[in-house]
Each structure stands twice: as C-alpha cells, then as structure tokens.
PDB file of C-alpha atoms in Angstrom:
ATOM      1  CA  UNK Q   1     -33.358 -12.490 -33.446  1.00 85.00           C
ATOM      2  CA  UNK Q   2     -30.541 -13.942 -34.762  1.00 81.00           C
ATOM      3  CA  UNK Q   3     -28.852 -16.881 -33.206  1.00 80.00           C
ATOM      4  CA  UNK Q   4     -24.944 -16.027 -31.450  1.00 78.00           C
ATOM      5  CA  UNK Q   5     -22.356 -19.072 -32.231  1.00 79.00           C
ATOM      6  CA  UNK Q   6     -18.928 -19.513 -30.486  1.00 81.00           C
ATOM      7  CA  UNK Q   7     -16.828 -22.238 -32.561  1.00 78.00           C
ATOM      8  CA  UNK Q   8     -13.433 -22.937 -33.253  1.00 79.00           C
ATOM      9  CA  UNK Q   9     -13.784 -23.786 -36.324  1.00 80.00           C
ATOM     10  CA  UNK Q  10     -13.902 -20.862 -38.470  1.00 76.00           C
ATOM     11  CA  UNK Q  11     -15.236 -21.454 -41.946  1.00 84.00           C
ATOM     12  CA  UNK Q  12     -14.191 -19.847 -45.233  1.00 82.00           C
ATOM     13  CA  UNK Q  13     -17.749 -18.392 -45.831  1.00 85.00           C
ATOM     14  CA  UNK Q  14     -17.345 -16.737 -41.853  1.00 78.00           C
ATOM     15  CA  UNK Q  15     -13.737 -15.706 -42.391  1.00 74.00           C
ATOM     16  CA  UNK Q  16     -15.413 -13.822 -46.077  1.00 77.00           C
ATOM     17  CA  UNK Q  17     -18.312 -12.179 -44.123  1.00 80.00           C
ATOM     18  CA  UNK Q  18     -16.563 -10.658 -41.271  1.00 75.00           C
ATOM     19  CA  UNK Q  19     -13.016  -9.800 -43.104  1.00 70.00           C
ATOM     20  CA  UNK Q  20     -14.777  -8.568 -46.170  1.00 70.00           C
ATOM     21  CA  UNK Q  21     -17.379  -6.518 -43.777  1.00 63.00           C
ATOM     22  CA  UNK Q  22     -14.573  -4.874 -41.849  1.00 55.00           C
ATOM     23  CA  UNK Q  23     -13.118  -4.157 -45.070  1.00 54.00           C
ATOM     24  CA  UNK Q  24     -15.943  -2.461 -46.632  1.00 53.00           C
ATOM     25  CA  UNK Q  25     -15.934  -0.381 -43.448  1.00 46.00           C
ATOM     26  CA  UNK Q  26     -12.610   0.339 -43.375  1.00 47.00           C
ATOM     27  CA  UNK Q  27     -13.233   1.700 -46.897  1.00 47.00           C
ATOM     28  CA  UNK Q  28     -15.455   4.080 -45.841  1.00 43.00           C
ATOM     29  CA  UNK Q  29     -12.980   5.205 -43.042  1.00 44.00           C
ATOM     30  CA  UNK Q  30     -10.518   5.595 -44.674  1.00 44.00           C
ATOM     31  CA  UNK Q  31     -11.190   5.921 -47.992  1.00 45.00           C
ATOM     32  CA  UNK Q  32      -8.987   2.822 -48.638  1.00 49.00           C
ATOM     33  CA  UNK Q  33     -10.467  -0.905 -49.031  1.00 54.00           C
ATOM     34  CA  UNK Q  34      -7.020  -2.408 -49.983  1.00 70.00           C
ATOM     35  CA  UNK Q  35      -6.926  -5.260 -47.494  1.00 82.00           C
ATOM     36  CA  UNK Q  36      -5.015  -8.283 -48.620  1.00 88.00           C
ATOM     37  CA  UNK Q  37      -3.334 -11.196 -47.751  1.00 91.00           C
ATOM     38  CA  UNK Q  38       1.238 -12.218 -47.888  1.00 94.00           C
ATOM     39  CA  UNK Q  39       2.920 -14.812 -47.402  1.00 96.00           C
ATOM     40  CA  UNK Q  40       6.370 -15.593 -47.354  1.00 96.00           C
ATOM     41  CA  UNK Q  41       6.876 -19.661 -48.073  1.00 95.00           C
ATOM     42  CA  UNK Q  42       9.909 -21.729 -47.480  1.00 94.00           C
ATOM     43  CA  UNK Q  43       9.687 -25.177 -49.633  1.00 93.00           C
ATOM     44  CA  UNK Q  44      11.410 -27.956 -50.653  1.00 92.00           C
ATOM     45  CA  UNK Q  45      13.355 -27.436 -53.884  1.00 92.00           C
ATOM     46  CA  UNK Q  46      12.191 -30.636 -54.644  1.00 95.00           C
ATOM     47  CA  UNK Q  47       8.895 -31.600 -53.618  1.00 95.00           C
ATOM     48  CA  UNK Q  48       8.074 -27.923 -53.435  1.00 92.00           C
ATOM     49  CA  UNK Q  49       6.147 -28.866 -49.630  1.00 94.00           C
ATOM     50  CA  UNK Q  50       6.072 -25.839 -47.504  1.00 94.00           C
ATOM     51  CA  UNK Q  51       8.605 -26.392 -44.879  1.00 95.00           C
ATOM     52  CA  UNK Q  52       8.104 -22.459 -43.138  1.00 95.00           C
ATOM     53  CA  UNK Q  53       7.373 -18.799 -43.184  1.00 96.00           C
ATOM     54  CA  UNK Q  54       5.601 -16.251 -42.793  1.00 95.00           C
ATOM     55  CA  UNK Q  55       1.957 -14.621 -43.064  1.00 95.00           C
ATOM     56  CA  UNK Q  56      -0.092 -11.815 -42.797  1.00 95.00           C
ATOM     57  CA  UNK Q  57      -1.662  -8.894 -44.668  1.00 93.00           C
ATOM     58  CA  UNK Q  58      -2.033  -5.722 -45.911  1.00 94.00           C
ATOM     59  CA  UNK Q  59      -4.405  -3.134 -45.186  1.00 90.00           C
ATOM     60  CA  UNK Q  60      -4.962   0.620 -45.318  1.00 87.00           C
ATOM     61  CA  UNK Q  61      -0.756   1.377 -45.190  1.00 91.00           C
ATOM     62  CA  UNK Q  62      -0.069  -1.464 -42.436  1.00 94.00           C
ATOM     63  CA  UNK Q  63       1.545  -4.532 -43.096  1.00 97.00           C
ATOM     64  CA  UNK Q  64       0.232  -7.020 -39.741  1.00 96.00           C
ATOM     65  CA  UNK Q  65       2.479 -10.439 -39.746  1.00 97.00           C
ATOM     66  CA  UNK Q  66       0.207 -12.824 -38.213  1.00 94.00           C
ATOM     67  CA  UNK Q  67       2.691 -15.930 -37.987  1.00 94.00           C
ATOM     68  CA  UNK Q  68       5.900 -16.804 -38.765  1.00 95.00           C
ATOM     69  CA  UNK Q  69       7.491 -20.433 -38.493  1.00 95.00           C
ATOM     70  CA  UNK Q  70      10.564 -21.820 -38.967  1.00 94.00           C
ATOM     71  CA  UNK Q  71      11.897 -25.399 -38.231  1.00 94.00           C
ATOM     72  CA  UNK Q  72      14.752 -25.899 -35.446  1.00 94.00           C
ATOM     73  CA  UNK Q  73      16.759 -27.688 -37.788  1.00 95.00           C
ATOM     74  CA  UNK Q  74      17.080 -24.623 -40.386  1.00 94.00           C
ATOM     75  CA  UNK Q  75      17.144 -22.115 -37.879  1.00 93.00           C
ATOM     76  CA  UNK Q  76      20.581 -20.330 -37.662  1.00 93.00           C
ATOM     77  CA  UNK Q  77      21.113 -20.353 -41.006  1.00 94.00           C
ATOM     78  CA  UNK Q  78      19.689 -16.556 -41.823  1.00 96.00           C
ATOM     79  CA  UNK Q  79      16.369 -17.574 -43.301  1.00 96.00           C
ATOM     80  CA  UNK Q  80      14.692 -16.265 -40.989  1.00 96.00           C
ATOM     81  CA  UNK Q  81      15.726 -13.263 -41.329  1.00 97.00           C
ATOM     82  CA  UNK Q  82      15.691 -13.369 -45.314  1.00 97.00           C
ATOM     83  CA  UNK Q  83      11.732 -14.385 -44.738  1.00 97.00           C
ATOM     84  CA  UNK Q  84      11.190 -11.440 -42.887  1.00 97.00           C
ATOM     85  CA  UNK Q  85      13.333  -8.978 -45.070  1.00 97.00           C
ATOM     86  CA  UNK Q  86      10.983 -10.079 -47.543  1.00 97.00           C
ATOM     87  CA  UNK Q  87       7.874 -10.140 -46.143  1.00 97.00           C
ATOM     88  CA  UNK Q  88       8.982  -6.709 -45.180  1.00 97.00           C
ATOM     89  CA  UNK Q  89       9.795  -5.854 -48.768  1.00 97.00           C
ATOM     90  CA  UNK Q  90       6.519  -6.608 -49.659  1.00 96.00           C
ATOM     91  CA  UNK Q  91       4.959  -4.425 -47.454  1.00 96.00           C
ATOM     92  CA  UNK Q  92       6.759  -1.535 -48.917  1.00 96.00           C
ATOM     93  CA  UNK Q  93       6.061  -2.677 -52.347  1.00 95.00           C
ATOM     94  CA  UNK Q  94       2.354  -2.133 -51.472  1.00 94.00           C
ATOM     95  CA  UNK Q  95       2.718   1.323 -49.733  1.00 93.00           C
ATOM     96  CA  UNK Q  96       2.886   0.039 -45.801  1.00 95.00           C
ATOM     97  CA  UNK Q  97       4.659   2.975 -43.986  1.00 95.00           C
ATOM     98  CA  UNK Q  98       4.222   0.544 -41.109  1.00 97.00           C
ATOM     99  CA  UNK Q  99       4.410  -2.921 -39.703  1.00 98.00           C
ATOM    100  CA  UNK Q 100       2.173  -5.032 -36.758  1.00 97.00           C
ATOM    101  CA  UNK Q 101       3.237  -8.045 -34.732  1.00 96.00           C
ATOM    102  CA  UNK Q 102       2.637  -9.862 -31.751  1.00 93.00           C
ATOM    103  CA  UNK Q 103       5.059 -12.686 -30.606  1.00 92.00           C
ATOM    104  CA  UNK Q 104       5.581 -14.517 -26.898  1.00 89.00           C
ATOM    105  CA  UNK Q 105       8.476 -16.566 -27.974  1.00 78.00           C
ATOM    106  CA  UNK Q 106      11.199 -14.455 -30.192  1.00 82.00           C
ATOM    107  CA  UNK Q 107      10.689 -10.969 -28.968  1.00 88.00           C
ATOM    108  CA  UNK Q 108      15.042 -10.966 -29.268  1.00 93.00           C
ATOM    109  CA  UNK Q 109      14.470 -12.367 -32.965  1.00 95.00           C
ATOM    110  CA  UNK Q 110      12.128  -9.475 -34.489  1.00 96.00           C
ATOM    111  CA  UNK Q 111      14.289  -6.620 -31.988  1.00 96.00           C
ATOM    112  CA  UNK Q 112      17.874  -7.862 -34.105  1.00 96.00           C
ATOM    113  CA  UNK Q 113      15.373  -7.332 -37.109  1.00 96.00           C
ATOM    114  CA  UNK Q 114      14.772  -3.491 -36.317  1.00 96.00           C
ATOM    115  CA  UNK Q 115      11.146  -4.011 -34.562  1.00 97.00           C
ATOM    116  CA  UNK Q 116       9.990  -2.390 -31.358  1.00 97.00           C
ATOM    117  CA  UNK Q 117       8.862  -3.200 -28.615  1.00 95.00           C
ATOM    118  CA  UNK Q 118       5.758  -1.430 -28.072  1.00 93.00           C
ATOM    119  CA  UNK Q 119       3.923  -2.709 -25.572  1.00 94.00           C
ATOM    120  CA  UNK Q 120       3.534  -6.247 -22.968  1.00 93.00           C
ATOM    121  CA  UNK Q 121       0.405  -7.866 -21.534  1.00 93.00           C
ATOM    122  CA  UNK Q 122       0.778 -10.886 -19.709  1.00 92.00           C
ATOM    123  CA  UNK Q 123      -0.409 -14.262 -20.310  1.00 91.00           C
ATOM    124  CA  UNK Q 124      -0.390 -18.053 -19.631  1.00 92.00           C
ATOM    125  CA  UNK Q 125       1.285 -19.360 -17.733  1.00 91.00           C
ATOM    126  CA  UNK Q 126       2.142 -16.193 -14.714  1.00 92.00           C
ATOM    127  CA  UNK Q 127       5.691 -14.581 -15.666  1.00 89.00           C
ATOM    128  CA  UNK Q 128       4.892 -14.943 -19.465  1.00 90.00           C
ATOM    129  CA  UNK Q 129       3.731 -11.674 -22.038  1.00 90.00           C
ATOM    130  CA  UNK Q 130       3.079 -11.028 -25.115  1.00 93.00           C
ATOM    131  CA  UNK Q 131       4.914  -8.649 -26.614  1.00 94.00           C
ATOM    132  CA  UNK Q 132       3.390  -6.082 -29.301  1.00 96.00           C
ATOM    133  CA  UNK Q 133       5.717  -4.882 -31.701  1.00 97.00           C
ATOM    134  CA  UNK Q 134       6.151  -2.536 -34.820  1.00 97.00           C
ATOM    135  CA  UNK Q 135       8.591  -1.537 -37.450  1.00 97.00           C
ATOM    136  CA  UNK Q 136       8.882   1.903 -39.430  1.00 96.00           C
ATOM    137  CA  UNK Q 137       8.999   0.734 -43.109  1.00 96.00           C
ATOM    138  CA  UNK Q 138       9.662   3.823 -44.381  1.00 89.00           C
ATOM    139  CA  UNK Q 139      13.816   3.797 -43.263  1.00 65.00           C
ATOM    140  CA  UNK Q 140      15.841   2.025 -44.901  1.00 57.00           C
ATOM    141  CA  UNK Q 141      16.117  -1.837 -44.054  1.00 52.00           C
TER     142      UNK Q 141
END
C-alpha cells in the first residue's frame, strides 16, 4: 500500500505528477489537454526584478487567475488594471470564452474590471468570505 503524505512543501516533481495527471484526464474528457500556465509581470525597467502581477493558467477554454499582486506604492496608478486587461487578453488569445477567480481582499477591484460575483463562502476570521468570481471573455473588454 502506498504511503499518504500531507506537506507544505510542494515539490516540482509533485506539482508535474498531479497537474500533468489531471491533464491527461482532462484530455480524455474533453478531448482537450491544452493546460498551461500566464503570467502577467511588472519589473523594474532597470534591474528587470519583478515588482508585481499576475498568474494563472489556461485550460480546456478557461482562463483561472490564481494571484495577482501589486505594491501599495504603485497602486492607483492603473496598472492594475492594465495587468489584468492583459492577462485577460491572453486568455482570449488562447480561445478562453471564460475566466476563474477567487479573491477575499479586492472583490470592488475585479467588479470595476467587469467580473462577477458568483458566489461567497466564509472564512477566517467570522464576518470574512471569499468571493468566487468570473468574467465572459467573449464581449468586448
């Protein structure tokens, strides 16, 4: 019998495995084994260090943004909403009629952007919920 590990520390060789096994079966689902990683980076013009953005990925016509980070000091500045615009380009530029998310802190952020609020289940600490959201990437931006 094989042995059952919980970690935190998720390994490139686990993260292959189980990704590229739900791929494979996702392929035979749906006919489509397209999964793939975006990102969106914000660097330095100079030193070219990554100072934000946003990532995610790609798979069978959904585009799922898994995090998105910008610093306080360039926030208000509409970069954040250039990143996204992006990120969302991409999307399309792959064939994603649709877009994922899940956010506790900038619900307001992502709802100016044209997502959705599609569902809330709360979570730590009491009052608090994450909110599941989605975009149609099929309109126009």
């Amino acid at each position: 019998m094989p042995d059952i590990v919980v970690t935190d520390v998720i390994a490139s060789s686990v993260v292959k495995v189980i990704e590229g096994g739900n791929d494979d079966f996702a392929g035979v689902i749906t006919s489509i084994g397209d999964s793939r990683p975006v990102a969106v980076v914000l660097q330095d013009p100079q030193t070219r260090r990554v100072l934000g953005g946003t990532m995610g990925l790609s798979s069978a016509g959904l585009l799922f943004l898994d995090a998105f980070f910008l610093p306080m000091e360039l926030r208000g500045r509409g970069l954040g909403k250039t990143i996204l615009r992006k990120f969302e380009e991409e999307g399309r530029r792959r064939g994603c009629q649709s877009a994922f998310l899940h956010t506790i802190n900038f619900p307001g952020f992502y709802a100016r952007n044209g997502w959705k609020d599609c569902g809330r289940t709360p979570c730590d600490p009491p009052g608090t919920f994450r909110v599941f959201m989605t975009k149609n990437l099929e309109a126009c931006p």
